[in-house]
XYZ file of N, CA and C in Angstrom:
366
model
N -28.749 -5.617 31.465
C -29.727 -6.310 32.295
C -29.874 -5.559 33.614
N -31.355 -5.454 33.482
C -31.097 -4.125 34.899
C -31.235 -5.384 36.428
N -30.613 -5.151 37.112
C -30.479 -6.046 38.558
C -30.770 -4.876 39.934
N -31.476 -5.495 40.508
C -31.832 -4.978 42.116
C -31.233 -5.696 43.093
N -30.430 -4.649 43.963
C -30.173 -5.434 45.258
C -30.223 -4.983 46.724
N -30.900 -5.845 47.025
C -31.088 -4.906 48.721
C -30.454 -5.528 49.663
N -30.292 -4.669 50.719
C -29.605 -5.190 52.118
C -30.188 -3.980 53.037
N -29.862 -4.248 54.470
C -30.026 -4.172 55.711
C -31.200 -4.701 56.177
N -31.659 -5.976 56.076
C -32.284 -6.986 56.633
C -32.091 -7.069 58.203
N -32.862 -7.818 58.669
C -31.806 -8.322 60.165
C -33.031 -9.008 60.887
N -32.828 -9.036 62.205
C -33.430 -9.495 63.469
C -33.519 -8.192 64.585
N -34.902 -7.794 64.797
C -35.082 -6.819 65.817
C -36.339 -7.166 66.600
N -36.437 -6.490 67.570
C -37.201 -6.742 69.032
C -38.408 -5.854 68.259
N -39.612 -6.076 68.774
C -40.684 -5.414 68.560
C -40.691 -3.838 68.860
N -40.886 -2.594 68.285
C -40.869 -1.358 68.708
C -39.099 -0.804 68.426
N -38.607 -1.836 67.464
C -36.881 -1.546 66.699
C -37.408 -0.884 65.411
N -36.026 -0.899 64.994
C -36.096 0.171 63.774
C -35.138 -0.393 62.655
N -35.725 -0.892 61.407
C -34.216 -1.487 60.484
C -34.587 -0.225 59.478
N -33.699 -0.149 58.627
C -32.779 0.538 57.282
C -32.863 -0.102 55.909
N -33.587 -0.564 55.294
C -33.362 -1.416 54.094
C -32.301 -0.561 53.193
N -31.708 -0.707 52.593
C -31.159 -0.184 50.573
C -31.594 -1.061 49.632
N -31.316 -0.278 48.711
C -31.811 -1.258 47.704
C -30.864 -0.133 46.077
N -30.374 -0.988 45.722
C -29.342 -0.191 44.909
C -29.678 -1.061 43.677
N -30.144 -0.083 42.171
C -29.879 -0.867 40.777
C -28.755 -0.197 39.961
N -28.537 -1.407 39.327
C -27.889 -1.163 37.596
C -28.160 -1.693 36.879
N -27.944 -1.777 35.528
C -28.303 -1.914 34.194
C -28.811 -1.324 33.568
N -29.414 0.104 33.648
C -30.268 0.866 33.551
C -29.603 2.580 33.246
N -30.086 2.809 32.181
C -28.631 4.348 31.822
C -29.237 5.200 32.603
N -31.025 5.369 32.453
C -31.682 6.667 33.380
C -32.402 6.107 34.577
N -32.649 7.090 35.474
C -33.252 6.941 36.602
C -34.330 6.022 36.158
N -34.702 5.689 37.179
C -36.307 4.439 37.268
C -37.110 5.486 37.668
N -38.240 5.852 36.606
C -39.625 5.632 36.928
C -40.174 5.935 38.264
N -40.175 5.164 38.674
C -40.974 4.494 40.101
C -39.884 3.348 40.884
N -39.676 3.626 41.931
C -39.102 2.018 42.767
C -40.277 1.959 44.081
N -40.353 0.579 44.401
C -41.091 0.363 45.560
C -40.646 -1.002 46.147
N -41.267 -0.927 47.502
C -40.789 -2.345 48.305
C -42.073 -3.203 48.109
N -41.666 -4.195 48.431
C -42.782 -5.600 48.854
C -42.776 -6.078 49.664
N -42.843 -6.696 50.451
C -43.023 -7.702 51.044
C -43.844 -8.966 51.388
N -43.065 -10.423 51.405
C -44.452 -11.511 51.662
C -43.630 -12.169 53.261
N -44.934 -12.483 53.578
C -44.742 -13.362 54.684
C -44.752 -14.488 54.414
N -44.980 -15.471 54.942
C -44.970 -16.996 55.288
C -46.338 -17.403 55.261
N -46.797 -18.257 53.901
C -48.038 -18.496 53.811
C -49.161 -17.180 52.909
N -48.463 -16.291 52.790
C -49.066 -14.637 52.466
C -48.563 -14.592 50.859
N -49.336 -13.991 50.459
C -49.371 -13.210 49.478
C -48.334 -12.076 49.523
N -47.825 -12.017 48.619
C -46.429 -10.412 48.196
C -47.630 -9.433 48.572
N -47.235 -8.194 49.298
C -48.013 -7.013 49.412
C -47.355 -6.024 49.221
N -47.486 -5.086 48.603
C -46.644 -3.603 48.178
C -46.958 -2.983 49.649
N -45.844 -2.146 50.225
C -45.142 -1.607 51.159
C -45.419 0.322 50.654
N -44.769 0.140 49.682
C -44.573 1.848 49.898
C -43.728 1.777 48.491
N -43.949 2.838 47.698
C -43.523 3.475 46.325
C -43.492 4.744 46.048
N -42.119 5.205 45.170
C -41.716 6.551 45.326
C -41.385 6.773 43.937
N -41.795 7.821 43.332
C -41.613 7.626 41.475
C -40.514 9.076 41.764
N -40.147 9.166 40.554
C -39.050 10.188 40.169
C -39.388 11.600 40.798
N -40.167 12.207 41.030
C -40.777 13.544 41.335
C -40.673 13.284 43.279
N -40.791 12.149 43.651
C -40.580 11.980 45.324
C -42.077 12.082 45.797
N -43.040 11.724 44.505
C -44.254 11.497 44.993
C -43.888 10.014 45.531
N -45.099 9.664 47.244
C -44.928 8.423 47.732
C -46.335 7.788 48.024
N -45.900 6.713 47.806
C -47.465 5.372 48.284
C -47.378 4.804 49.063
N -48.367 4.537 50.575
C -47.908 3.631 51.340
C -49.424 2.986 51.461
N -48.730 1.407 51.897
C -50.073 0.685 52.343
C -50.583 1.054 53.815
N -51.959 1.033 54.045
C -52.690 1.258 54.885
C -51.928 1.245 56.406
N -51.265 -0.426 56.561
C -50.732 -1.315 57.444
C -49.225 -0.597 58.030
N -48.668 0.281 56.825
C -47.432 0.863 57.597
C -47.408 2.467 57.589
N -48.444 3.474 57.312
C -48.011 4.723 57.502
C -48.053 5.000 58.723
N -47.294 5.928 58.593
C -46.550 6.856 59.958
C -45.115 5.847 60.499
N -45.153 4.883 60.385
C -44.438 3.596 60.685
C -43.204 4.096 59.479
N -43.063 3.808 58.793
C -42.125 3.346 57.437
C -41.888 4.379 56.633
N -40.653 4.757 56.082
C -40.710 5.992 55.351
C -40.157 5.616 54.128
N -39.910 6.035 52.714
C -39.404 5.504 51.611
C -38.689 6.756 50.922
N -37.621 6.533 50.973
C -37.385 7.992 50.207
C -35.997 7.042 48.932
N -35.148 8.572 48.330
C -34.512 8.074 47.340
C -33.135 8.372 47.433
N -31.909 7.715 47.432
C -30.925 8.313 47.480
C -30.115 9.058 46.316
N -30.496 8.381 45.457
C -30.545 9.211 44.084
C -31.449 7.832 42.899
N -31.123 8.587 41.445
C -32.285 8.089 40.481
C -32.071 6.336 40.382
N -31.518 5.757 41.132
C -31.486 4.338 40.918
C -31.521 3.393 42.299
N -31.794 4.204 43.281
C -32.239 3.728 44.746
C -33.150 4.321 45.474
N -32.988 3.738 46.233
C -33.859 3.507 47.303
C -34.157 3.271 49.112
N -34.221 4.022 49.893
C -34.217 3.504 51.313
C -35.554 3.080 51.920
N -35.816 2.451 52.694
C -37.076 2.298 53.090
C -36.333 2.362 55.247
N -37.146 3.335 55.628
C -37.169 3.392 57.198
C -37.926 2.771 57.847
N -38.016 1.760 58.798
C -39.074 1.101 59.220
C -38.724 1.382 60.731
N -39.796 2.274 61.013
C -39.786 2.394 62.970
C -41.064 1.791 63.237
N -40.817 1.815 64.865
C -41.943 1.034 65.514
C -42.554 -0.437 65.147
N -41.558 -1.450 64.521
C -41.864 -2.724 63.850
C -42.534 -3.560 64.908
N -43.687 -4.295 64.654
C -44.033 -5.365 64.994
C -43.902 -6.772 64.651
N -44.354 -7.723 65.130
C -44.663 -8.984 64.519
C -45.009 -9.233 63.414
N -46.170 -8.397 63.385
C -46.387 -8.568 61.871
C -45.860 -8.150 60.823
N -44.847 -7.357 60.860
C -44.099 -6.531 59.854
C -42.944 -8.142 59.650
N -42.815 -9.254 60.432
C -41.974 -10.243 59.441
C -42.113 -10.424 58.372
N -41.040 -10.718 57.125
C -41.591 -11.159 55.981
C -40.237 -11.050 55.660
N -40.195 -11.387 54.012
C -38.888 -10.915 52.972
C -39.937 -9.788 52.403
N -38.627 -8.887 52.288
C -38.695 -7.504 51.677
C -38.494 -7.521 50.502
N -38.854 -7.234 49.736
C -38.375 -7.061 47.980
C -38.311 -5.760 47.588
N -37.402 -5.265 46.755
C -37.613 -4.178 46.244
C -37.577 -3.984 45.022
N -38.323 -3.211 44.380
C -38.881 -3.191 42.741
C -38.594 -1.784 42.223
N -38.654 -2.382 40.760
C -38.464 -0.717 40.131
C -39.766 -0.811 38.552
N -39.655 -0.294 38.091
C -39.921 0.594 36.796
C -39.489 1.369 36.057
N -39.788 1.763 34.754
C -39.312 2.602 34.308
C -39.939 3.524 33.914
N -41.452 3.268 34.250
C -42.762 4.480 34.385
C -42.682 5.145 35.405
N -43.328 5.880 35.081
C -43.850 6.421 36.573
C -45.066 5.106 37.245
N -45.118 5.720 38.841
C -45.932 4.943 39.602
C -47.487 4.885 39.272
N -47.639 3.502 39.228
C -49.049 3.620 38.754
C -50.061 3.217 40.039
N -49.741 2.227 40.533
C -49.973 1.786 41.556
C -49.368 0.552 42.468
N -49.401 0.432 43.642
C -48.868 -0.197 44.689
C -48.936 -1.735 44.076
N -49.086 -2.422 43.307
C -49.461 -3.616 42.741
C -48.297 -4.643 41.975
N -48.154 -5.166 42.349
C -46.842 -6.248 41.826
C -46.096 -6.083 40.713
N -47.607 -6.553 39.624
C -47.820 -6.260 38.162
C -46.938 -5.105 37.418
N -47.085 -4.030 38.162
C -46.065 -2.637 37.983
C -44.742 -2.817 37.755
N -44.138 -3.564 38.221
C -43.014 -3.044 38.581
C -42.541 -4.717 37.644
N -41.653 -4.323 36.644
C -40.840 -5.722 35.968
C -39.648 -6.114 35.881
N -39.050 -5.199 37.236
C -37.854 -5.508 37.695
C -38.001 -5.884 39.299
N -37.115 -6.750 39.629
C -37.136 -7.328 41.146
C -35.822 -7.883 41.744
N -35.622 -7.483 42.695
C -34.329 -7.991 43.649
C -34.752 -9.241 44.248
N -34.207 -9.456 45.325
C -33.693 -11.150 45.636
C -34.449 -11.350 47.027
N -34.737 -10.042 47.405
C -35.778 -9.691 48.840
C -34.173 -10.123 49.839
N -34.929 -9.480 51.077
C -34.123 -9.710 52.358
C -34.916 -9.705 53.172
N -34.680 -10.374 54.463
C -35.350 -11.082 55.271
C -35.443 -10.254 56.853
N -36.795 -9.945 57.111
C -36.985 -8.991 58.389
C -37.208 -10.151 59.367
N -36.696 -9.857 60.487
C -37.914 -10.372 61.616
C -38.099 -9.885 62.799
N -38.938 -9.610 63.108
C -39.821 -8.712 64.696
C -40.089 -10.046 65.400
N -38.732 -9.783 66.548
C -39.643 -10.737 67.891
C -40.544 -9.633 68.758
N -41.398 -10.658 69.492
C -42.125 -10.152 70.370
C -41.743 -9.823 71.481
């Protein structure tokens, strides 16, 4: 049973910087594709940023230059988040596959962690 789990969540001041991980198992070969999510409060889940096996990456509109996603090896994942705002609150999720990346979209990805929880004061 493949399982996702992330950490370095937290509480930071607007213009901070958090660290997510996100570490799987159950799974003999690398994933495909992994990517983050995130929903806010009242919001819809929105894909963040996705990185398939080759270290090709996807980011949404709302965080480039901001957020970086890279891989620590074939079954994780980091996501860098500088310059956070307010609006960057939410739970984080992080997802995998076992395709390659198709696109930034929920649907993709049929594995999911437990999310962890950001928040940007002002």
């Amino acid at each position: 049973q493949v399982q996702l789990v992330e950490s370095g969540g937290g509480s930071v001041q607007a213009g901070g910087s958090l660290k997510l991980s996100c570490g799987g198992s159950g799974y003999s070969y690398g994933f495909g594709c992994m990517g983050w999510f995130r929903q806010a409060p009242g919001k819809e889940r929105e894909g963040v940023a996705s990185i398939d096996r080759y270290g090709s990456t996807r980011y949404a509109d709302s965080v480039k230059g901001r957020f970086t996603i890279s891989k620590e090896h074939a079954k994780s994942t980091l996501l860098q988040m500088n310059s956070l705002n307010p609006e960057d609150t939410a739970i984080y999720y992080c997802a995998a596959a076992t395709s390659i990346c198709v696109s930034l979209v929920s649907d993709a990805f049929p594995y999911w962690g437990q999310g962890t929880q950001v928040t940007v004061s002002s």
